[in-house]
C-alpha positions as a Markdown table, in Angstrom:
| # | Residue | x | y | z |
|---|---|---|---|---|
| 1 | Unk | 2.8 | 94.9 | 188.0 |
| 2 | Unk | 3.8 | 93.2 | 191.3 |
| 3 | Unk | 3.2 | 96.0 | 193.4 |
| 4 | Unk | 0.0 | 97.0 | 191.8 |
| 5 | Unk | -1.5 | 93.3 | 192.6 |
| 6 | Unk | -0.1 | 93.9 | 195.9 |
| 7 | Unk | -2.0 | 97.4 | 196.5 |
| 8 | Unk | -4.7 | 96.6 | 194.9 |
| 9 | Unk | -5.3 | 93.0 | 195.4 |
| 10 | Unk | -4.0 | 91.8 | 198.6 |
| 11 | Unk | -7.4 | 91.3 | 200.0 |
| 12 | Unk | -8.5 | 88.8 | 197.4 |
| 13 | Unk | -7.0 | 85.0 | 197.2 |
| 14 | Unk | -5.0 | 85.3 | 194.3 |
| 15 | Unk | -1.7 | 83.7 | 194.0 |
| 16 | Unk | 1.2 | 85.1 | 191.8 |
| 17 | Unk | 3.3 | 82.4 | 189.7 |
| 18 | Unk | 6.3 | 84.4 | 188.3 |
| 19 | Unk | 8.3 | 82.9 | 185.4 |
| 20 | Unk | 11.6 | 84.0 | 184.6 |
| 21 | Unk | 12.6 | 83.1 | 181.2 |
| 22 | Unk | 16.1 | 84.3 | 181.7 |
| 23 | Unk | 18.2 | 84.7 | 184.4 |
| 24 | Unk | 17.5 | 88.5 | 185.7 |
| 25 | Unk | 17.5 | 90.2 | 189.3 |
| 26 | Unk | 14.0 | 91.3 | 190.6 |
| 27 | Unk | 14.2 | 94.3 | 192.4 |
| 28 | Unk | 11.8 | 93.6 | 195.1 |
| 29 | Unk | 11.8 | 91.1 | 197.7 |
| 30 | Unk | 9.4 | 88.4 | 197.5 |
| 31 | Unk | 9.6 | 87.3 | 200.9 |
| 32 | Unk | 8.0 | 90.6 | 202.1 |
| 33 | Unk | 5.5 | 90.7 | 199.7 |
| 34 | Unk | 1.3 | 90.6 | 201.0 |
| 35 | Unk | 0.9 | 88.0 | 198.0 |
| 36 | Unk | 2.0 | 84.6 | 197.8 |
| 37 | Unk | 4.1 | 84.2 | 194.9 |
| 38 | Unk | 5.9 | 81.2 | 193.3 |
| 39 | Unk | 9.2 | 82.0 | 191.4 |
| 40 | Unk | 9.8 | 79.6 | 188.6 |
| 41 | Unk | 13.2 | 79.8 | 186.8 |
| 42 | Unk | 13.5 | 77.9 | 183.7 |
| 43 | Unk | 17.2 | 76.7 | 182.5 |
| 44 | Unk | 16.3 | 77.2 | 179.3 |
| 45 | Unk | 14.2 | 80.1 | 177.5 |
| 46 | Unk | 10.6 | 78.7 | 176.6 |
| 47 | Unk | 7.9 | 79.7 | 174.5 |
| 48 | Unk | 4.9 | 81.9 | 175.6 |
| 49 | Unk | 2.6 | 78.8 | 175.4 |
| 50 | Unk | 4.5 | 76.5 | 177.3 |
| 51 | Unk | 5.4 | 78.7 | 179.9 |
| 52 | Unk | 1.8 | 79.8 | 180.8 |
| 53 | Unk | 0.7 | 76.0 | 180.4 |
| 54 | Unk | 3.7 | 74.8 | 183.1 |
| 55 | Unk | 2.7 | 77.7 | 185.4 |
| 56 | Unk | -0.6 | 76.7 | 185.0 |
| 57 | Unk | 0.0 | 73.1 | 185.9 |
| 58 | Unk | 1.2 | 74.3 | 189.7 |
| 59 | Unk | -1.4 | 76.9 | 189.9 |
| 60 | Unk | -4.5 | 76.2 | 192.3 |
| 61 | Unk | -7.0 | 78.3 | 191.8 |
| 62 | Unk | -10.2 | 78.3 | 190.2 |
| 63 | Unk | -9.3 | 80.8 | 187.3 |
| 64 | Unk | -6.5 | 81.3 | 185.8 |
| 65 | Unk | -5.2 | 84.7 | 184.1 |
| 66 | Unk | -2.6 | 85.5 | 181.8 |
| 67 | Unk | -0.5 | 88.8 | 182.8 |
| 68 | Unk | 1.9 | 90.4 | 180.5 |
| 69 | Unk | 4.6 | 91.9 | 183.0 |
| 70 | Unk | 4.0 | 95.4 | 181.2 |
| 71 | Unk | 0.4 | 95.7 | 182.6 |
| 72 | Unk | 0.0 | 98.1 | 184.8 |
| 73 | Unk | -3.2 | 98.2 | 187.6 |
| 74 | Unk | -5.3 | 101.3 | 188.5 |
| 75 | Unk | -7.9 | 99.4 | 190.8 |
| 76 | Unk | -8.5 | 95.5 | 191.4 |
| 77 | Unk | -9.7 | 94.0 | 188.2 |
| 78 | Unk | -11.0 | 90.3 | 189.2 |
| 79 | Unk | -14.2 | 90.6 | 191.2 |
| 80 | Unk | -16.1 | 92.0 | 188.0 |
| 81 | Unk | -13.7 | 90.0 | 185.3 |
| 82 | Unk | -15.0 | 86.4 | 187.5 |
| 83 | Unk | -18.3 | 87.5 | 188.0 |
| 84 | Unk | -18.1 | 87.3 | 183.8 |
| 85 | Unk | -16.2 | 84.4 | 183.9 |
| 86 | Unk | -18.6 | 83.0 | 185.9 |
| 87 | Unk | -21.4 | 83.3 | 183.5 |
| 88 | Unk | -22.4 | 80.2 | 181.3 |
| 89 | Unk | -20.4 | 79.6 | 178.3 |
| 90 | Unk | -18.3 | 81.5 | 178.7 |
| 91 | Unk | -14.5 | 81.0 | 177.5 |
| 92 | Unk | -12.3 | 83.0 | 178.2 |
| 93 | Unk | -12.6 | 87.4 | 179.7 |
| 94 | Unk | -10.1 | 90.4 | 179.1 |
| 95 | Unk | -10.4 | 94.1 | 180.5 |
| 96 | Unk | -11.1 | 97.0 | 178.2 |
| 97 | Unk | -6.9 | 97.7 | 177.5 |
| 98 | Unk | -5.5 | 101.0 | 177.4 |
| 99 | Unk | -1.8 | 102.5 | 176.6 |
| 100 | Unk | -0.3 | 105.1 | 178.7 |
| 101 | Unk | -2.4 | 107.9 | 177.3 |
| 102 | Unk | -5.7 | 106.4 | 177.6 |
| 103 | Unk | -6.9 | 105.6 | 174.1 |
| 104 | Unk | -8.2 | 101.9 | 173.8 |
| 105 | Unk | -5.8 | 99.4 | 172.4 |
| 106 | Unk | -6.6 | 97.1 | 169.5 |
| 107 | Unk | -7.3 | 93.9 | 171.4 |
| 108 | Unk | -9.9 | 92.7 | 171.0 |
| 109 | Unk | -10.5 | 91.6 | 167.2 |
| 110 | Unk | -12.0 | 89.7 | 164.6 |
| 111 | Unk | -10.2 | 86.6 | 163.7 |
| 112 | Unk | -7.6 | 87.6 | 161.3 |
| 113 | Unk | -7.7 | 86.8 | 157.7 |
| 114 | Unk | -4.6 | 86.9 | 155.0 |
| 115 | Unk | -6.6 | 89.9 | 153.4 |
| 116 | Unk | -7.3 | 92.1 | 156.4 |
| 117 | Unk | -2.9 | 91.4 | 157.2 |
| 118 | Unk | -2.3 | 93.2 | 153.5 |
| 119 | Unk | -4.6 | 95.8 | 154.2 |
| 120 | Unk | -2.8 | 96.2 | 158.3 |
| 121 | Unk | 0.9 | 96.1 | 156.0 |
| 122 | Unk | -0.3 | 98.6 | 153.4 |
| 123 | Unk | -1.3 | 101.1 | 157.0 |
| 124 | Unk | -5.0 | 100.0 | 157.4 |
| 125 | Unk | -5.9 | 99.2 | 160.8 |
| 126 | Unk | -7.4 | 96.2 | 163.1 |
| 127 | Unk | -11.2 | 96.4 | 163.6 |
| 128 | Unk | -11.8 | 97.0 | 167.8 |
| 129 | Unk | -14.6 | 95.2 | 168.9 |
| 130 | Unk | -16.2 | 96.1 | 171.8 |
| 131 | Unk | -17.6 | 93.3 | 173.9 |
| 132 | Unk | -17.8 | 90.4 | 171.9 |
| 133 | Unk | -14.6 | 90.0 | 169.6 |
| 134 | Unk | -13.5 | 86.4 | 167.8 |
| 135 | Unk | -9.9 | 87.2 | 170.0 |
| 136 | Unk | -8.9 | 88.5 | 172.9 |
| 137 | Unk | -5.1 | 89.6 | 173.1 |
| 138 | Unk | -2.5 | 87.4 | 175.4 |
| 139 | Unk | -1.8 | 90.1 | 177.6 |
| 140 | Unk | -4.2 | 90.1 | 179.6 |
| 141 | Unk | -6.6 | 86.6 | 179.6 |
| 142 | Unk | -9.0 | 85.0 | 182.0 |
| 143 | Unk | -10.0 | 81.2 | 182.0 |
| 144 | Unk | -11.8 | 79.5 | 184.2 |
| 145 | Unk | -9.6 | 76.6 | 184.9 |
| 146 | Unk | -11.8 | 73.7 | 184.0 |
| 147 | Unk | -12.2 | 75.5 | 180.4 |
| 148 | Unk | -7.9 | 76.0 | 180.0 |
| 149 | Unk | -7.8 | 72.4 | 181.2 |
| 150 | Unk | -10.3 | 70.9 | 178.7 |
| 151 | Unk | -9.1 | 72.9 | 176.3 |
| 152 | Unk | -5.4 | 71.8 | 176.8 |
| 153 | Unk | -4.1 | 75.3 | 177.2 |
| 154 | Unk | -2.0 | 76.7 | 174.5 |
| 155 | Unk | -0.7 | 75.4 | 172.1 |
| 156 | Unk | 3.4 | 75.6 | 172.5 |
| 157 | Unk | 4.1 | 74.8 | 168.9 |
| 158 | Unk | 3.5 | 78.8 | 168.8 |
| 159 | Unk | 6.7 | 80.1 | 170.2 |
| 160 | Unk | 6.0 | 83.6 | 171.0 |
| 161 | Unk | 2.5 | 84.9 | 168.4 |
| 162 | Unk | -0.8 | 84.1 | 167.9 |
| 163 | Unk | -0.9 | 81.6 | 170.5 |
| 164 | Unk | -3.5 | 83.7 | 171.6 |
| 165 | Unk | -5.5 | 83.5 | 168.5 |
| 166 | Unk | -5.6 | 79.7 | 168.3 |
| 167 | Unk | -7.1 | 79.2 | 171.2 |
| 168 | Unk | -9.2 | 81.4 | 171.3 |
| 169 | Unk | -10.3 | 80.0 | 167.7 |
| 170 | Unk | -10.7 | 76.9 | 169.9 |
| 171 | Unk | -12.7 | 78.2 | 171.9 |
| 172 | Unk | -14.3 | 79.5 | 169.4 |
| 173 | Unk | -15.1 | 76.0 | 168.0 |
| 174 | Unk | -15.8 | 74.6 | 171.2 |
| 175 | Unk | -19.2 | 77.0 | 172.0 |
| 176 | Unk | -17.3 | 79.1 | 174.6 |
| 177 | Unk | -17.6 | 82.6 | 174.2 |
| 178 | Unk | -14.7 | 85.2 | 174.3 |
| 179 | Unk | -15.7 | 88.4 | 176.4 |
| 180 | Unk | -14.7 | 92.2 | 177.3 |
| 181 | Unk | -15.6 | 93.4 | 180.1 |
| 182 | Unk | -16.0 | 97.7 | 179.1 |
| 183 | Unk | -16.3 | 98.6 | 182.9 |
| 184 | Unk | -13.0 | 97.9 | 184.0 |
| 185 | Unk | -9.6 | 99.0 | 182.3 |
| 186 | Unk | -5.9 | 97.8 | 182.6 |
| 187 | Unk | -2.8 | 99.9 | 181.2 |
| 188 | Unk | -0.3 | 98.1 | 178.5 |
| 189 | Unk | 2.3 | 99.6 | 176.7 |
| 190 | Unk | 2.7 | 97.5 | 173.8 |
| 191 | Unk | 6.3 | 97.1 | 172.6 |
| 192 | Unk | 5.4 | 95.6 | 169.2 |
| 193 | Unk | 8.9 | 94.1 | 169.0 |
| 194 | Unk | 8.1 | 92.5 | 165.7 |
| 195 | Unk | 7.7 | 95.9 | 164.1 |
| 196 | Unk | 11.3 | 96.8 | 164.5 |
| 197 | Unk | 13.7 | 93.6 | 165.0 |
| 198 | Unk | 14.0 | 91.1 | 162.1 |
| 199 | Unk | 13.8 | 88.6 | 164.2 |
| 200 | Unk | 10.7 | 88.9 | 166.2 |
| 201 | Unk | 9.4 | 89.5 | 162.6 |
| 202 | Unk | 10.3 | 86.2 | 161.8 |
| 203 | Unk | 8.7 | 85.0 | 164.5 |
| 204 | Unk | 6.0 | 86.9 | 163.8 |
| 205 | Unk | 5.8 | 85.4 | 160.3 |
| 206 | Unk | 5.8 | 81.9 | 161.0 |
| 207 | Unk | 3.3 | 81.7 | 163.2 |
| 208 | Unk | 0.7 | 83.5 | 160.9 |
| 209 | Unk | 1.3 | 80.7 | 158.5 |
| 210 | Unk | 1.0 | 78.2 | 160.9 |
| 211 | Unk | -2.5 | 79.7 | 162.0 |
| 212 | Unk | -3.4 | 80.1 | 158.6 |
| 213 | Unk | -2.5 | 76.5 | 157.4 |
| 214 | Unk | -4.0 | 74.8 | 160.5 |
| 215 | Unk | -6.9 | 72.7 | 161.0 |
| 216 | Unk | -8.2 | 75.3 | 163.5 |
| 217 | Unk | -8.5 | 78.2 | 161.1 |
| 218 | Unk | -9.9 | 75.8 | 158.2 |
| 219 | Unk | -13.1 | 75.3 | 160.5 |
| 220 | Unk | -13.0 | 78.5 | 162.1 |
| 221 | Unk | -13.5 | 80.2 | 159.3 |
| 222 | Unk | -16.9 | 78.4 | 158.7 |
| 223 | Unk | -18.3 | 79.1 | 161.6 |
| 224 | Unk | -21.1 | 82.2 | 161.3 |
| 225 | Unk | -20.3 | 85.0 | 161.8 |
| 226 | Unk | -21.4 | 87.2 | 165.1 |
């Protein structure tokens, strides 16, 4: 992911903020790099929120985007994601995302309900939506910075799921739309870790309860629907 920002991005001002959960060797060398980058090492491993809320506390630009390490670039993505962002109301903006073999992932979604989880653990699957979904998946998100400041960023409570779908249920309640932009595409190979260790399904777990017992989904779930 580094070295496609760098190929593809090194004309625009964008500024890399690279958090590393755990100590681990990176096997390039920042210091020759066309981007500025920032390095952050924590001494403990954090949550997903919290980490993107700290990095987003020292960034300084005026969006902010979320980038899962296992995205992978085939052309610069920003100018047309900002020129969306950039429209009024809106909330937050995500690429069309793709795995390895082209076929469109599933995220972008409705907001999820207990029902429509049976019916994903009994082998149905997610609706995709397009251009307007309720959600827009954590690995790739874009924020104007004034709208992740007012909204307080993530919540951290959520260690490592649906972090993603709170705010964006926040968002939700707050009038700001949640966008896809279909003319520009990003590469993710999900690892859906919850799917085969116990422990990220744990993880997993809790945090659908928490969603589904918050505040957040209450009145979400009364707003009309799209």
């Amino acid at each position: 992911l580094i070295f496609d920002l760098q190929a593809h991005c090194a004309a625009e001002h964008v500024e890399i903020i690279l958090t590393r959960n755990m100590s681990e060797t990176l096997d390039f060398n920042p210091g020759k790099l066309a981007l500025p980058i920032r390095i952050v090492d924590n001494p403990f491993p954090k949550g997903y929120g919290a980490n993107h809320n700290a990095a987003f506390k020292i960034s300084t630009g005026n969006y902010f985007c979320v980038l899962n390490p296992d995205i992978r670039l085939k052309e610069n993505p920003f100018p047309v994601l900002i020129a969306l962002a950039q429209k009024s109301g809106v909330g937050v903006v995500a690429p069309r995302i793709v795995n390895t073999a082209g076929l469109r992932e599933d995220s972008a979604r409705r907001f999820p309900t207990p029902r429509e989880l049976l019916r994903k653990a009994l082998g149905g699957k997610s609706e995709v939506v397009t251009d307007a979904p309720d959600w827009v998946a954590g690995m790739f998100m874009l924020f104007p910075a004034p709208v992740f400041r007012a909204m307080g960023g993530f919540d951290k409570r959520f260690f490592l799921y649906y972090e993603d779908v709170d705010l964006c249920a926040r968002l939700a309640l707050a009038g700001y739309k949640r966008l896809v932009c279909p003319d520009v595409a990003v590469v993710h190979d999900a690892r859906r870790s919850s799917h085969r260790r116990l422990r990220y399904a744990a993880m997993h777990m809790r945090s659908i309860l928490r969603f589904f017992f918050s505040d957040v989904y209450r009145k979400v779930r009364k707003l009309p629907q799209a």
